[in-house]
Short mmCIF file of C-alpha atoms and ligand atoms in Angstrom, two decimals:
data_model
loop_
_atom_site.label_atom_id
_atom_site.label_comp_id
_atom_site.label_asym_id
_atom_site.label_seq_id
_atom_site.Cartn_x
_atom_site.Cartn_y
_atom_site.Cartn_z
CA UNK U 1 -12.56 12.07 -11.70
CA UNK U 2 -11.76 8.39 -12.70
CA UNK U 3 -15.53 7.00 -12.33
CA UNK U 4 -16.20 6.20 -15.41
CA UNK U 5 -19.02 9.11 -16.73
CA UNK U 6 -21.33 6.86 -19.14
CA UNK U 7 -21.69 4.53 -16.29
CA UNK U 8 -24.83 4.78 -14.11
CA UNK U 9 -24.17 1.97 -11.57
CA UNK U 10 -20.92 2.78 -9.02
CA UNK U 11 -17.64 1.07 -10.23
CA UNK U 12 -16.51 -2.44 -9.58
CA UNK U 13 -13.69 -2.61 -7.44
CA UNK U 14 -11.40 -5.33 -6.78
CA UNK U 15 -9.57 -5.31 -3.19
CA UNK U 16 -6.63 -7.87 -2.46
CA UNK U 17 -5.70 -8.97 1.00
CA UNK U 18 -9.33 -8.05 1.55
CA UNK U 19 -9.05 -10.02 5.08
CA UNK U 20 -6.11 -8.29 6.41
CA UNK U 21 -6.37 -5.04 8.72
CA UNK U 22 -6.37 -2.32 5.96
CA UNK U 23 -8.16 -4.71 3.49
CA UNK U 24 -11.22 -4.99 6.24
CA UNK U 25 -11.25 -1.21 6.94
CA UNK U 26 -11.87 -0.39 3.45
CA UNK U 27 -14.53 -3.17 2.68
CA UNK U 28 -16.41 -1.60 5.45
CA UNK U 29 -16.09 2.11 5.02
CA UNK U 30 -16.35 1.77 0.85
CA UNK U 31 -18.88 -0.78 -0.04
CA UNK U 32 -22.10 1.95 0.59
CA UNK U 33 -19.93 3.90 -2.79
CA UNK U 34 -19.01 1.32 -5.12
CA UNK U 35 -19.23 -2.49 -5.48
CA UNK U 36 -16.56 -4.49 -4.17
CA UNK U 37 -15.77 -7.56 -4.99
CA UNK U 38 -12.94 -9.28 -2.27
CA UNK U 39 -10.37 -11.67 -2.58
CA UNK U 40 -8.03 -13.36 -0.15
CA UNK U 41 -5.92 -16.26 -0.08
CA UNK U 42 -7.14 -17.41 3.21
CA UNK U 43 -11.28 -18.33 3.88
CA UNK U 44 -12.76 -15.32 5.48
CA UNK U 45 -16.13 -13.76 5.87
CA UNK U 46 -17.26 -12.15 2.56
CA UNK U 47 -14.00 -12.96 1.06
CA UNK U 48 -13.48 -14.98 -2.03
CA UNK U 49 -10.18 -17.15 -2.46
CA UNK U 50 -7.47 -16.13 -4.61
CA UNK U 51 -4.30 -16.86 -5.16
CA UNK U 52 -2.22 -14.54 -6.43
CA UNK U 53 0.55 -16.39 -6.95
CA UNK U 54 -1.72 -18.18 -9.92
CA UNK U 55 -2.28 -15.80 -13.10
CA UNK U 56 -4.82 -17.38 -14.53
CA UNK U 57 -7.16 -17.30 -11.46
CA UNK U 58 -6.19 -13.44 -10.75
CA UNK U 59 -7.22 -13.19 -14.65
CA UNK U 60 -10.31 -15.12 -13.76
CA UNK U 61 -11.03 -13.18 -10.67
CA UNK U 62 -11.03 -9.79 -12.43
CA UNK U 63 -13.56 -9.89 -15.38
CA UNK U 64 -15.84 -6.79 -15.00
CA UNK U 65 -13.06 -5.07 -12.55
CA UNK U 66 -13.06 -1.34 -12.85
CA UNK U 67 -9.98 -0.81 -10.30
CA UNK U 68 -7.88 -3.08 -8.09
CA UNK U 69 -6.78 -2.15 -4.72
CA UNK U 70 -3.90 -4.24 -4.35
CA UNK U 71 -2.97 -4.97 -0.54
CA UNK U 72 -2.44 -8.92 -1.07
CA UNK U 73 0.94 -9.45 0.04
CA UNK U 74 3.08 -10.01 3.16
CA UNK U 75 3.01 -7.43 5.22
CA UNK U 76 6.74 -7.57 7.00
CA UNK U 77 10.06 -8.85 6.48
CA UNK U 78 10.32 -12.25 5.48
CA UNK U 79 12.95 -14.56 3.67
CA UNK U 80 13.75 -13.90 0.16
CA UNK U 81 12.01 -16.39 -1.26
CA UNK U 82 8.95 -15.68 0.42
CA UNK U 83 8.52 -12.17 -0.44
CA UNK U 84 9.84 -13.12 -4.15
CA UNK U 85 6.79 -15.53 -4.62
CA UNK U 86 4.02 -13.39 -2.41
CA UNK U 87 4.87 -10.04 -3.26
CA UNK U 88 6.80 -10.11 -6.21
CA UNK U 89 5.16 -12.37 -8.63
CA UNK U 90 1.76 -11.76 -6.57
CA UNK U 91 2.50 -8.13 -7.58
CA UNK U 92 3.15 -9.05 -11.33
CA UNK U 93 0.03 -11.53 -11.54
CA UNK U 94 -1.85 -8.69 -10.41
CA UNK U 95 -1.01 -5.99 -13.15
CA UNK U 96 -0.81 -8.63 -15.66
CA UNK U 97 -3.92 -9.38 -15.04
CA UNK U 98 -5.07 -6.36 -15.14
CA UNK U 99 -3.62 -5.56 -18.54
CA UNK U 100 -5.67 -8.45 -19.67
CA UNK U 101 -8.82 -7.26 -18.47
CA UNK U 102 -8.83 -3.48 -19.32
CA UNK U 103 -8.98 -2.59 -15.47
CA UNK U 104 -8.61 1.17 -15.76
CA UNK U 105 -6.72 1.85 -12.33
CA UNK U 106 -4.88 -0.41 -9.95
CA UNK U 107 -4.17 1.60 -6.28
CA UNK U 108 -0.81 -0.34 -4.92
CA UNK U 109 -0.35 -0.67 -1.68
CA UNK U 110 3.61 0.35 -1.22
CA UNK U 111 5.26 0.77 1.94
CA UNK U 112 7.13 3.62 3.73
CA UNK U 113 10.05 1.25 4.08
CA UNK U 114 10.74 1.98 -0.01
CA UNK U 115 12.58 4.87 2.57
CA UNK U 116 13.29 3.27 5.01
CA UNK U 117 17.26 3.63 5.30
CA UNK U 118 16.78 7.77 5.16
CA UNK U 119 17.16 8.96 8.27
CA UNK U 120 14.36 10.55 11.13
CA UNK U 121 15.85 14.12 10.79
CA UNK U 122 15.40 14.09 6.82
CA UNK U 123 12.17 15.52 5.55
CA UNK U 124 11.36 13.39 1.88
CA UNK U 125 9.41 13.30 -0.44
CA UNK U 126 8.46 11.03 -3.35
CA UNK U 127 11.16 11.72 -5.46
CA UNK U 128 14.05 10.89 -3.36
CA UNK U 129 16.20 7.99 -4.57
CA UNK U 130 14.91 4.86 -2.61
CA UNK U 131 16.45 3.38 0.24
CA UNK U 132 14.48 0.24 0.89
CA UNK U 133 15.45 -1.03 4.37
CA UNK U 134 14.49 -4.95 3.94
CA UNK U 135 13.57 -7.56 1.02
CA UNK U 136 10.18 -6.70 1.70
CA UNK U 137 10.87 -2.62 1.09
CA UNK U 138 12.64 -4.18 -2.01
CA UNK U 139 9.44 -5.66 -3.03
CA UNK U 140 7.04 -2.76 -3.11
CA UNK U 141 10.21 -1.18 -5.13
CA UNK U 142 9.13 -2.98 -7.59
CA UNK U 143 5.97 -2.63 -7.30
CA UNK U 144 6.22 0.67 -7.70
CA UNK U 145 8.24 0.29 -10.67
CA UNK U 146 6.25 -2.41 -12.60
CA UNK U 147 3.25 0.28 -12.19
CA UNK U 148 4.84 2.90 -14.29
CA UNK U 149 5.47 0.13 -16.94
CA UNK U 150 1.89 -0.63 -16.76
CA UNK U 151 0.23 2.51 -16.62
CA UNK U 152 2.90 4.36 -19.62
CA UNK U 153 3.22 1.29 -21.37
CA UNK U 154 -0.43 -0.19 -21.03
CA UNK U 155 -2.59 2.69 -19.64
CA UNK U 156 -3.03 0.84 -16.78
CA UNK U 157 -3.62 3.83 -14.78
CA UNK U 158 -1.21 3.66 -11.10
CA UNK U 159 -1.55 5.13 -7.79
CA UNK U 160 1.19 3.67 -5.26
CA UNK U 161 0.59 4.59 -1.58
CA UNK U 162 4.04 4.62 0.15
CA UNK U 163 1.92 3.63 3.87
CA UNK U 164 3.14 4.89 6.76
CA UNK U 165 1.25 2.78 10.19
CA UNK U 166 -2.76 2.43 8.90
CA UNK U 167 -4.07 0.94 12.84
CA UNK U 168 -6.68 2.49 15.38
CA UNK U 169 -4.17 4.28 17.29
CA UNK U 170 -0.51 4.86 16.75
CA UNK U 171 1.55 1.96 19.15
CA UNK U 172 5.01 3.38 19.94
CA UNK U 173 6.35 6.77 19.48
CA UNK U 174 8.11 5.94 16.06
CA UNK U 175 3.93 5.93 15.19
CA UNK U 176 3.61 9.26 16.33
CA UNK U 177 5.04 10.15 12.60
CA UNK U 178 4.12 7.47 10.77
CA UNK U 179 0.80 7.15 11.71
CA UNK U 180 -2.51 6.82 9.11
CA UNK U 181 -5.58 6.72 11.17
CA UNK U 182 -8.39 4.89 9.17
CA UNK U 183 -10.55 7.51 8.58
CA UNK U 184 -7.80 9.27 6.67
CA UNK U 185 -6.77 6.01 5.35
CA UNK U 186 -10.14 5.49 3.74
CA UNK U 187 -9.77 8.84 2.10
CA UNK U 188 -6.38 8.18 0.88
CA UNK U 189 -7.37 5.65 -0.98
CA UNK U 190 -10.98 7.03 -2.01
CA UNK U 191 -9.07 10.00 -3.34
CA UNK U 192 -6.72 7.26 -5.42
CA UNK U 193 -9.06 5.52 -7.08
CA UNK U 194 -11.08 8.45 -8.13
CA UNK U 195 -7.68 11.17 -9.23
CA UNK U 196 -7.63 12.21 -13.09
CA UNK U 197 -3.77 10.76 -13.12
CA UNK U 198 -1.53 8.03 -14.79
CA UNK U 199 0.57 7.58 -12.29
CA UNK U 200 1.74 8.76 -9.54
CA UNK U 201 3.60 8.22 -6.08
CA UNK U 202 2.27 9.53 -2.39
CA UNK U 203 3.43 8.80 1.38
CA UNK U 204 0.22 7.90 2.92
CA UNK U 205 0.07 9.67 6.47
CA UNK U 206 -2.43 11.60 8.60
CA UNK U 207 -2.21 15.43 9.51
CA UNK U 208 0.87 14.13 12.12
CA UNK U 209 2.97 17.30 13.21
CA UNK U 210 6.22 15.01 13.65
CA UNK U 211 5.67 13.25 9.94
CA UNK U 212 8.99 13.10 7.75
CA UNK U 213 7.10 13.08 4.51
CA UNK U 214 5.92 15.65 2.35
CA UNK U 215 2.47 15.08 1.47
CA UNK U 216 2.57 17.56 -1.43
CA UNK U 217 1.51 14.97 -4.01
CA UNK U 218 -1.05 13.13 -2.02
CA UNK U 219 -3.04 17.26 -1.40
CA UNK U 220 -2.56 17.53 -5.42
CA UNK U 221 -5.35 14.42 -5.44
CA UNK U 222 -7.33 15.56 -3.42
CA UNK U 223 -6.72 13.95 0.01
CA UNK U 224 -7.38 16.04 3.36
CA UNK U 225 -6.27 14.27 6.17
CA UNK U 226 -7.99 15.22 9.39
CA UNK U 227 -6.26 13.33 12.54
CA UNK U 228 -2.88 13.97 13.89
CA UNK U 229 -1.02 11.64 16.19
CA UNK U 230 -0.08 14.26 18.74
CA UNK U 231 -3.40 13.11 20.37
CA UNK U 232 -1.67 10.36 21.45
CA UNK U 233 1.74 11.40 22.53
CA UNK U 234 1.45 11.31 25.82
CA UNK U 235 0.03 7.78 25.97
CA UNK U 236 2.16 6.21 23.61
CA UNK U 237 5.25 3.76 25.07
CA UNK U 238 9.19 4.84 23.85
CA UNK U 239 10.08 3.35 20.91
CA UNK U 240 12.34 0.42 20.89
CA UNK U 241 14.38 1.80 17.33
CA UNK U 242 14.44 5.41 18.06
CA UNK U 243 18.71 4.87 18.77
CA UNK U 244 18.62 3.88 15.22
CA UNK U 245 17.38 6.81 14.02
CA UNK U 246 15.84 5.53 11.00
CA UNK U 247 12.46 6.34 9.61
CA UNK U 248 12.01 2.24 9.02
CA UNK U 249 12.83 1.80 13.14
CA UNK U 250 13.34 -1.75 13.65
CA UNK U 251 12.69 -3.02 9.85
CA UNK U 252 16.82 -1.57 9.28
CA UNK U 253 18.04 -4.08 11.23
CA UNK U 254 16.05 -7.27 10.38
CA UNK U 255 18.14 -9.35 9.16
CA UNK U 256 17.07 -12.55 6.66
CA UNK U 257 20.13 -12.65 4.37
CA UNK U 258 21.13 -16.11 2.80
CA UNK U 259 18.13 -17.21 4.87
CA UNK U 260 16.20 -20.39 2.97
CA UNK U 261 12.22 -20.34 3.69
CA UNK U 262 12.07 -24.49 4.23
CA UNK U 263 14.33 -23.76 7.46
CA UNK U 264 11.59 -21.55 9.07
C1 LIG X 1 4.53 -1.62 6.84
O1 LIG X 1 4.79 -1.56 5.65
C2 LIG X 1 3.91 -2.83 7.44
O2 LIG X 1 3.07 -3.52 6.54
C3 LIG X 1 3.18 -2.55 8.72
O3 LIG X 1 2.95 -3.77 9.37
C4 LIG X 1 3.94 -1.58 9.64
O4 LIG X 1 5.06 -2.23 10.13
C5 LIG X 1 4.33 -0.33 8.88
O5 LIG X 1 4.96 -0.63 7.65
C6 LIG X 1 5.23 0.62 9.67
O6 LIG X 1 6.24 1.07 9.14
O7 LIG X 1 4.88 0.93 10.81
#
């Protein structure tokens, strides 16, 4: 277990994008086992600002940081430069800064569409080649990447969570195997921040009977999911991608190339 032992208070822990959807599920259902400290880039209720585009204030922000859960990012496919400046250097501030500050584990948030090109009737794991299906896929890439730097190079201990859907209830039928319910979510990343590991790579999905990913490595730290989409097959509308046939549905064919951000 990562808490640190001599400690008798719970750990600090730093969450990123602490406004968005995942960000607010966790600051609810974790701040009863640990101290949080949040961050966002936008005012919101318990939040404070950050920019993570701006090392110094992520080095600022993270003095007496145990762990970082690092969800600060865009969420979806955007222009190049936009993802380069938002998740990309965001990304590096953010394990830079956490060099800098002894922060013993960082818990990435990575994204299922690292995959995204494989297709639906391939079962994978996390140590297929990647196949990322947008810039945005590209981005957690590297993510992933600059995390084993940190935590073989540094010892900045690295947990990257390839996420599959994290809402309420799965939207479309594409959800019905991609699907993290946030009660599982919660433990996903409760079980992250607290494995004995220096890095490693899971798929972050619930108990779902039609999931494409092996969830081998996520068991090995100790998650137990306990929902399963099924519960919602026969509520759930078609799925606009399924003729693709790609696990990253409609992400494949979003298309941003040669696209400059000041024309949006
Ligand atoms: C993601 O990585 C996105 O952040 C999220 O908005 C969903 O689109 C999800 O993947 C998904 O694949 O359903």
């Amino acid at each position: 277990m990562l808490w640190p032992r001599r400690m008798s208070t719970p750990p600090t822990v730093a969450i990123t994008g602490a406004a968005g959807l995942i960000g607010s599920i966790l600051s609810r259902d974790l701040h009863d086992e640990m101290r949080l400290r949040l961050f966002d880039l936008r005012p919101a209720a318990g939040c404070e600002l950050l920019d993570l585009r701006d090392l110094a204030a992520v080095e600022a922000a993270f003095a007496g940081i145990d762990s970082v859960i690092h969800l600060g990012a865009l969420s979806t496919e955007a222009p190049f430069e936009a993802i380069l400046e938002s998740n990309i250097r965001g990304t590096y501030n953010v394990f830079e800064a956490a060099r800098r500050r002894g922060v013993r584990r960082v818990v990435f948030a990575s994204s299922n569409h690292v995959t995204g090109m494989y297709p639906r009737s391939q079962r994978i794991g996390p140590d297929v080649p990647l196949r990322p299906d947008t810039y945005y896929g590209v981005s957690k890439a590297f993510g992933e990447s600059l995390g084993r730097l940190y935590a073989e190079k540094w010892n900045v201990s690295t947990v990257c969570i390839r996420i599959g859907s994290m809402l309420e209830k799965p939207a479309d039928k594409r959800q019905l195997a991609t699907w993290l319910s946030p009660r599982d979510g919660v433990a996903l990343f409760r079980a992250c921040l607290r494995a004995d590991v220096g890095y490693a790579i899971v798929y972050g999905v619930s108990a779902n009977r039609r999931a494409w990913w092996d969830m081998t490595a996520a068991h090995a730290l100790g998650y137990r999911p306990l929902d399963d989409a099924e519960a919602y097959a026969a509520e759930v509308p078609d799925d606009p991608s399924e003729h693709l046939g790609l696990q990253g549905g409609v992400y494949s064919i979003s298309d941003f190339a040669g696209e400059d951000q000041s024309r949006r």
